[in-house]
Short mmCIF file of C-alpha atoms in Angstrom, two decimals:
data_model
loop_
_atom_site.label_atom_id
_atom_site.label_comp_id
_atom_site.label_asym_id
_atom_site.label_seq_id
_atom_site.Cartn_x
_atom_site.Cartn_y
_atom_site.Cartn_z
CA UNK P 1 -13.47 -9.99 -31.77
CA UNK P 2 -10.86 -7.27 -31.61
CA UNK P 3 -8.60 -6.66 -28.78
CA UNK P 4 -9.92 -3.29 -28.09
CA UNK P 5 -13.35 -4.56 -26.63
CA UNK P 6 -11.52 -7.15 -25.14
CA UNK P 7 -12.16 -7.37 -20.97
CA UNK P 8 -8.55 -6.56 -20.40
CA UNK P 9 -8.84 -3.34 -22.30
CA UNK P 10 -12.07 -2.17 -20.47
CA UNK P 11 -10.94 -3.01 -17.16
CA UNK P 12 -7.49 -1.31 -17.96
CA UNK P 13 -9.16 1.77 -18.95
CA UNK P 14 -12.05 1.35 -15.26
CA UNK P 15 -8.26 0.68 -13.34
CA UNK P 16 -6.60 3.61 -14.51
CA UNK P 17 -10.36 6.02 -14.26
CA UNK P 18 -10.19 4.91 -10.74
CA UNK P 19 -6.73 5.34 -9.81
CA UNK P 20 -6.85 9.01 -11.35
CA UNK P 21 -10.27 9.38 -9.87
CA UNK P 22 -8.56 8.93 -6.24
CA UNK P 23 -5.35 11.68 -6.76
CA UNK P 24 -3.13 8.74 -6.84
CA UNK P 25 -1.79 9.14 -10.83
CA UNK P 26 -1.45 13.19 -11.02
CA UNK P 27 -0.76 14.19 -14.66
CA UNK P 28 1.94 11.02 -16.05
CA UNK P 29 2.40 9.37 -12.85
CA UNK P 30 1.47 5.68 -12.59
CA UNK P 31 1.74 2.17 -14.72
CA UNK P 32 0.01 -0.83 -14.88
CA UNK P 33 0.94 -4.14 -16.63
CA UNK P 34 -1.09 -7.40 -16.77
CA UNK P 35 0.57 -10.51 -17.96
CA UNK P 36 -2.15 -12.71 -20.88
CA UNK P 37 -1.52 -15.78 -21.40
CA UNK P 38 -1.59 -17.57 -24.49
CA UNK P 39 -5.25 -18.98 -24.57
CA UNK P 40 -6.43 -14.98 -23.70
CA UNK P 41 -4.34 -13.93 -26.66
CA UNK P 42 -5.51 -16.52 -29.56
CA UNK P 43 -9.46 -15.35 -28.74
CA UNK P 44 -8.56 -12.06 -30.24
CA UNK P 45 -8.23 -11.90 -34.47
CA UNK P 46 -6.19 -8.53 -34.32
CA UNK P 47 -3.22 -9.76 -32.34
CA UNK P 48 -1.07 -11.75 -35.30
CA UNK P 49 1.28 -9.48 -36.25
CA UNK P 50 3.85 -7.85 -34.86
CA UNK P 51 3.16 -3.58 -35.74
CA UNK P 52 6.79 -2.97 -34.57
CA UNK P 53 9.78 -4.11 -32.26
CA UNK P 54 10.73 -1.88 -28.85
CA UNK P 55 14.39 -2.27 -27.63
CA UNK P 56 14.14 -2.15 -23.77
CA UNK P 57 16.84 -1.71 -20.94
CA UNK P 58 16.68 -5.19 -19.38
CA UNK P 59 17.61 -8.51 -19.81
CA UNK P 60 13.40 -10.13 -19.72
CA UNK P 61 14.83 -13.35 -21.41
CA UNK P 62 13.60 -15.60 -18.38
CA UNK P 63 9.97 -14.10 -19.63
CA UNK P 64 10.47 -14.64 -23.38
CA UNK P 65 7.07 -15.03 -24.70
CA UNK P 66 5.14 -13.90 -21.99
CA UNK P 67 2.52 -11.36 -23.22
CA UNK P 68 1.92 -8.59 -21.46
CA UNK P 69 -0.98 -5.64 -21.50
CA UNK P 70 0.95 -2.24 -20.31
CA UNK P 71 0.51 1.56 -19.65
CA UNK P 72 2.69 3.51 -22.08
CA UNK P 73 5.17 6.24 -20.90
CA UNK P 74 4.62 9.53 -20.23
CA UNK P 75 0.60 8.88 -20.71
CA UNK P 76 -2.10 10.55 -18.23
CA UNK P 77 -4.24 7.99 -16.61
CA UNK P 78 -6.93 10.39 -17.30
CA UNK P 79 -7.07 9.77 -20.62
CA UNK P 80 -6.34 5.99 -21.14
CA UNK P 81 -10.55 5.20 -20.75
CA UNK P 82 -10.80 7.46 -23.93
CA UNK P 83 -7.68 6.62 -25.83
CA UNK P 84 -6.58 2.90 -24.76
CA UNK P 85 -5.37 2.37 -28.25
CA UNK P 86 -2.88 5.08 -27.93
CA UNK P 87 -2.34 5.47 -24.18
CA UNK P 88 -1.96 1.33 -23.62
CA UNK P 89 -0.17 -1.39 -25.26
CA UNK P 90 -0.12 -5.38 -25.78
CA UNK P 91 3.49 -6.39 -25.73
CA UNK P 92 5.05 -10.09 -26.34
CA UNK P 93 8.60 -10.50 -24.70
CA UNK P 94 11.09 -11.44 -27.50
CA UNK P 95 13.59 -14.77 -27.44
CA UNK P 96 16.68 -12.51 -26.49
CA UNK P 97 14.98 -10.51 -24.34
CA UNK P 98 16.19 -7.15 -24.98
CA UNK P 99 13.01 -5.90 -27.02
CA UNK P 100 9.46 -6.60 -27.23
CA UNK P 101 7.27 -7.27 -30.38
CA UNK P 102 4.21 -4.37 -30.35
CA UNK P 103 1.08 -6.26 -31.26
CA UNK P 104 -1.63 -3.69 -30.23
CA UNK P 105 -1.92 -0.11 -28.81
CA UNK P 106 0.73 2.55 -28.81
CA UNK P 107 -0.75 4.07 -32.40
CA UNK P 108 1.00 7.34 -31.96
CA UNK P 109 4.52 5.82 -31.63
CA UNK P 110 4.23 5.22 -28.05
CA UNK P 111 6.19 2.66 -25.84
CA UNK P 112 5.86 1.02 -22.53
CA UNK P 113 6.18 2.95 -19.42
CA UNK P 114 9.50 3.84 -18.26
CA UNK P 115 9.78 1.69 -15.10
CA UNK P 116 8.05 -1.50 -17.01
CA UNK P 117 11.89 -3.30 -16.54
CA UNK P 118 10.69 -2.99 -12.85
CA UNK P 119 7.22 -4.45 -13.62
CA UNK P 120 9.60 -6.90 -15.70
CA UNK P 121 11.38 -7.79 -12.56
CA UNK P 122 8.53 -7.87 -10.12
CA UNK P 123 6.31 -10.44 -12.39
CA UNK P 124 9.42 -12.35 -12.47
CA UNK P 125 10.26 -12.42 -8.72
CA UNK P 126 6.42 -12.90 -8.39
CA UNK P 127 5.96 -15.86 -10.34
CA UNK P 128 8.37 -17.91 -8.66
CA UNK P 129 6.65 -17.19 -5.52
CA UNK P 130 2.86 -17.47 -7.46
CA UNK P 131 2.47 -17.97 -10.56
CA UNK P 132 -0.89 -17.01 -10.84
CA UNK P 133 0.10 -13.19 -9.88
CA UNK P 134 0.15 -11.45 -13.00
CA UNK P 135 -0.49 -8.01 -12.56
CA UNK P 136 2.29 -5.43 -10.99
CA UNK P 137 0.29 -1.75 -10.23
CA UNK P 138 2.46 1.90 -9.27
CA UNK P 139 0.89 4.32 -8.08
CA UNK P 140 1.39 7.27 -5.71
CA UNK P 141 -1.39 7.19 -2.80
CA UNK P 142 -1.05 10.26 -0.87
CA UNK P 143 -1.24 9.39 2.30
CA UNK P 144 1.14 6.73 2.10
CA UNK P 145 3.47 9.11 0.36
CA UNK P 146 2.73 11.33 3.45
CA UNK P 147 3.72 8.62 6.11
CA UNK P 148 7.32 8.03 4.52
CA UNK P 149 7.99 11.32 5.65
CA UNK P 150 6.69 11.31 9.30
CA UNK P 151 7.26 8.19 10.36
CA UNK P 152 10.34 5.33 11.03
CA UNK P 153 11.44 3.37 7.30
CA UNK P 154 10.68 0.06 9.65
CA UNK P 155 8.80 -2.37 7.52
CA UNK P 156 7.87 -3.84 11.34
CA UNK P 157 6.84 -0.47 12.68
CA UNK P 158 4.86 0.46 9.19
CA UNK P 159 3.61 -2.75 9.05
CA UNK P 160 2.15 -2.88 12.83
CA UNK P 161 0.88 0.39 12.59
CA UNK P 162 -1.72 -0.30 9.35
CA UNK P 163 -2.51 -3.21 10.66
CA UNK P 164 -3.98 -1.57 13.84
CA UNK P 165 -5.95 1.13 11.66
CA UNK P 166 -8.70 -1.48 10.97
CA UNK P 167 -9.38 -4.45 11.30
CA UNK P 168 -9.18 -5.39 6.86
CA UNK P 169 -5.46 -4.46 7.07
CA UNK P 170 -4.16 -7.80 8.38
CA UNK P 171 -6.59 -9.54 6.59
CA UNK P 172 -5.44 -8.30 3.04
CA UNK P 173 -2.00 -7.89 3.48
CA UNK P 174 -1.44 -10.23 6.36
CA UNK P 175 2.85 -10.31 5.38
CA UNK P 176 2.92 -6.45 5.85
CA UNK P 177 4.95 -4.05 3.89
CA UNK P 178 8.13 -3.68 2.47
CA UNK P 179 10.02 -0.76 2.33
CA UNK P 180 13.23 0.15 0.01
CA UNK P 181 15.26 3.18 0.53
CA UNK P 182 15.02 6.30 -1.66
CA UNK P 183 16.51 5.47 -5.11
CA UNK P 184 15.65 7.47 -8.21
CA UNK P 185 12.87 6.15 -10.16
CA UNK P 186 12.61 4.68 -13.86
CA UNK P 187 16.06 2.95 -12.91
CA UNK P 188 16.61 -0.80 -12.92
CA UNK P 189 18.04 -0.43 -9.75
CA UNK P 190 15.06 0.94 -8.05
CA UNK P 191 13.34 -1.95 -10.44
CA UNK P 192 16.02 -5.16 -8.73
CA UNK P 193 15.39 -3.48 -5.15
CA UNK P 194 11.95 -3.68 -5.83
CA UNK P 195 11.99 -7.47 -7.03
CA UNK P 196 14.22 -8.49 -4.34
CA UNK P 197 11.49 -6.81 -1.82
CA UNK P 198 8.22 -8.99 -3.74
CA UNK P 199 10.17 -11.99 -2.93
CA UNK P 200 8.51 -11.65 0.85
CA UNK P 201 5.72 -8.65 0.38
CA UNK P 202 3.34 -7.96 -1.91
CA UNK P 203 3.28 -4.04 -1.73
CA UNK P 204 6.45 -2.31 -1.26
CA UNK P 205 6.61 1.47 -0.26
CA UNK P 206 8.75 3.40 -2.54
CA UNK P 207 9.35 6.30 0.22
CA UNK P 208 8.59 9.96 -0.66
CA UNK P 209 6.94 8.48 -3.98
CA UNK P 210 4.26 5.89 -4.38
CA UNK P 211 3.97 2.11 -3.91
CA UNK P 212 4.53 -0.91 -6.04
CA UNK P 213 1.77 -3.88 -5.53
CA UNK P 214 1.25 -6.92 -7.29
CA UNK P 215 -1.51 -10.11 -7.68
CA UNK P 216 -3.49 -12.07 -9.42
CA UNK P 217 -6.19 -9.52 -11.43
CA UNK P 218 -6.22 -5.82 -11.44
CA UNK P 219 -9.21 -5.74 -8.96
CA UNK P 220 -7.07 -7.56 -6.54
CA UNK P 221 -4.38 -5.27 -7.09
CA UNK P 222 -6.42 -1.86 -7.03
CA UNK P 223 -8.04 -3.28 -3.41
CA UNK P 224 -4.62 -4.24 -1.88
CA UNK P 225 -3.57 -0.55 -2.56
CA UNK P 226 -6.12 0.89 -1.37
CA UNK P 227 -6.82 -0.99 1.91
CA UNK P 228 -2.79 0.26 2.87
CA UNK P 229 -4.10 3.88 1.50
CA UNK P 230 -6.93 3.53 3.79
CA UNK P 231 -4.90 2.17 6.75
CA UNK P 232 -2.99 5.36 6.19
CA UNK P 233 -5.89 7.96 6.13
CA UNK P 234 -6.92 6.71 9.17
CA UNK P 235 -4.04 7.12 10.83
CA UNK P 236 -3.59 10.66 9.76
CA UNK P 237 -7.54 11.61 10.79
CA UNK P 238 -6.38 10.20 14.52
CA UNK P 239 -3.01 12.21 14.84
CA UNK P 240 -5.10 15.18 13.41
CA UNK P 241 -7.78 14.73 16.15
CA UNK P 242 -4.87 14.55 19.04
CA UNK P 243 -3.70 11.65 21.35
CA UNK P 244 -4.68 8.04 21.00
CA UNK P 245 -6.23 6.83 23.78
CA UNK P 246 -7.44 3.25 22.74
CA UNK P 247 -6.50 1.13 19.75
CA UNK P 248 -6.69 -2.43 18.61
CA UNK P 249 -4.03 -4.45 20.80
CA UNK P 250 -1.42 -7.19 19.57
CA UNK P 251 -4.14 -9.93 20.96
CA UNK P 252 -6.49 -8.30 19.21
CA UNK P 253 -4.90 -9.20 16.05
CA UNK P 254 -4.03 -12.31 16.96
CA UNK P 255 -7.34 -12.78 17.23
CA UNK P 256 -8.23 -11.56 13.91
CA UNK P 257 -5.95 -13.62 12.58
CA UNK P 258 -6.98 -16.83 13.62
CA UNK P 259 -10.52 -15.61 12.69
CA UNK P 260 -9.93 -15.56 9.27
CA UNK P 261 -7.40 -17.65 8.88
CA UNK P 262 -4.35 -15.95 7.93
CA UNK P 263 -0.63 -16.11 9.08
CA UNK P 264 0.66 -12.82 9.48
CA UNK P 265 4.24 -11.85 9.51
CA UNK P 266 5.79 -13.80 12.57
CA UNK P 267 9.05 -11.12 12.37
CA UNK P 268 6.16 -8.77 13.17
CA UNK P 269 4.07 -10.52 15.06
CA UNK P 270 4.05 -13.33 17.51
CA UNK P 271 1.25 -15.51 17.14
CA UNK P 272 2.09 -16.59 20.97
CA UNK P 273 -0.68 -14.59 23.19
CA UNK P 274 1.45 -12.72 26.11
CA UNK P 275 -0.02 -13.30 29.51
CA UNK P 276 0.42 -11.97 32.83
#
């Protein structure tokens, strides 16, 4: 079987549809990459050689071997369902660490996308914490984008606020969000910043930008992002309609919480109920 009609490939090129599909990857904006391990690779007869080596601008040595599926730069997630050979790329993390070997995708000379040494740095920071978290997703969800404007960079405040949207928002992201400060993108030190953040949170607002999100399949991924995107539309329909008069309480999540059996964030919420 060749790579290409692999199930990584296909649900690449679905991820990416979808993502474009929602306004959240306008023209080259986005990247995706999806860690395979070994077993995954040695199904596929096509992957045995290496087509070319890819200096990069980051010290990946503590993920020398890894494998890893990736969006290439400066490619339109429009197009990566019809061209995943060219727009998408299987990668293997050299000994030193400074390059990768190419062993699928990229056929026009392409590369991997310009912030992958921050993917690098999330899956690293990531598998410490859970090793079976393997895919790191950007993307640029509008009405999260919208909200780092308007509203306090408090990952408490943020946090508190989505959760009270609806009722799936402490389920699925029951540790909140993180937050960094406006750095310039494609930058390893928006890429260690981001790292440092996964350490605690697995989606951290980029403000004025997008969000970086990470887990254990691309489905996973795709859903955390867009629960917080949803969390966010919400709460821009209810300031649009005027004051709020109700809204789920802090008991109420408490509540929740013990419902389905999650912990949330106890720097943003007390699981002791307040009486009296």
């Amino acid at each position: 079987m060749k790579f290409i009609d692999s199930k990584f490939v296909k649900k690449m090129n679905e991820i990416t549809n979808e993502l474009y599909r929602h306004g959240w990857d306008e023209r080259n904006g986005g990247n995706i990459s999806l860690r395979l391990t070994q077993s995954e690779i040695d199904q596929y007869e096509d992957l045995n050689t290496t087509l070319r080596n890819i200096p990069i601008k980051f010290d990946a040595s503590p993920l020398a071997g890894q494998y890893y599926l990736v969006t290439g730069t400066g490619r339109y997630f429009k197009n990566v369902h019809k061209y995943p050979e060219r727009d998408t790329g299987l990668v293997r993390i050299t000994d030193e660490g400074n390059s990768v070997d190419l062993l699928w995708g990229f056929n026009d000379g392409g590369q991997p996308t310009s912030e992958f040494p921050a993917h690098l740095m999330t899956h690293i920071s990531r598998q410490k914490v859970d090793n079976n978290q393997r895919v790191v997703m950007h993307c640029h969800p509008t009405n999260l984008v919208a909200l780092s404007f308007t509203h306090k960079l408090d990952e408490a405040s943020i946090s508190r606020l989505l959760w009270k949207m609806q009722a799936e928002s402490l389920v699925v992201f029951p540790e909140g969000v993180g937050i960094i400060p406006y750095m310039t993108p494609g930058t390893n030190e928006i890429g260690q910043e981001t790292a440092d953040k996964m350490n605690e949170f697995r989606v951290v607002v980029w403000p004025h930008h997008g969000v970086f999100a990470c887990g254990d399949n691309m489905d996973e991924v795709y859903g955390l992002i867009e629960t917080v995107e949803k969390a966010c539309m919400i709460y821009t329909a209810v300031r649009s309609q005027g004051n709020i008069l109700q809204s789920i309480t802090d008991d109420d999540l408490r509540d929740l919480a013990k419902s389905f059996n999650v912990i949330p964030n106890p720097e943003f919420l007390s699981m002791a109920t307040v009486t009296g």
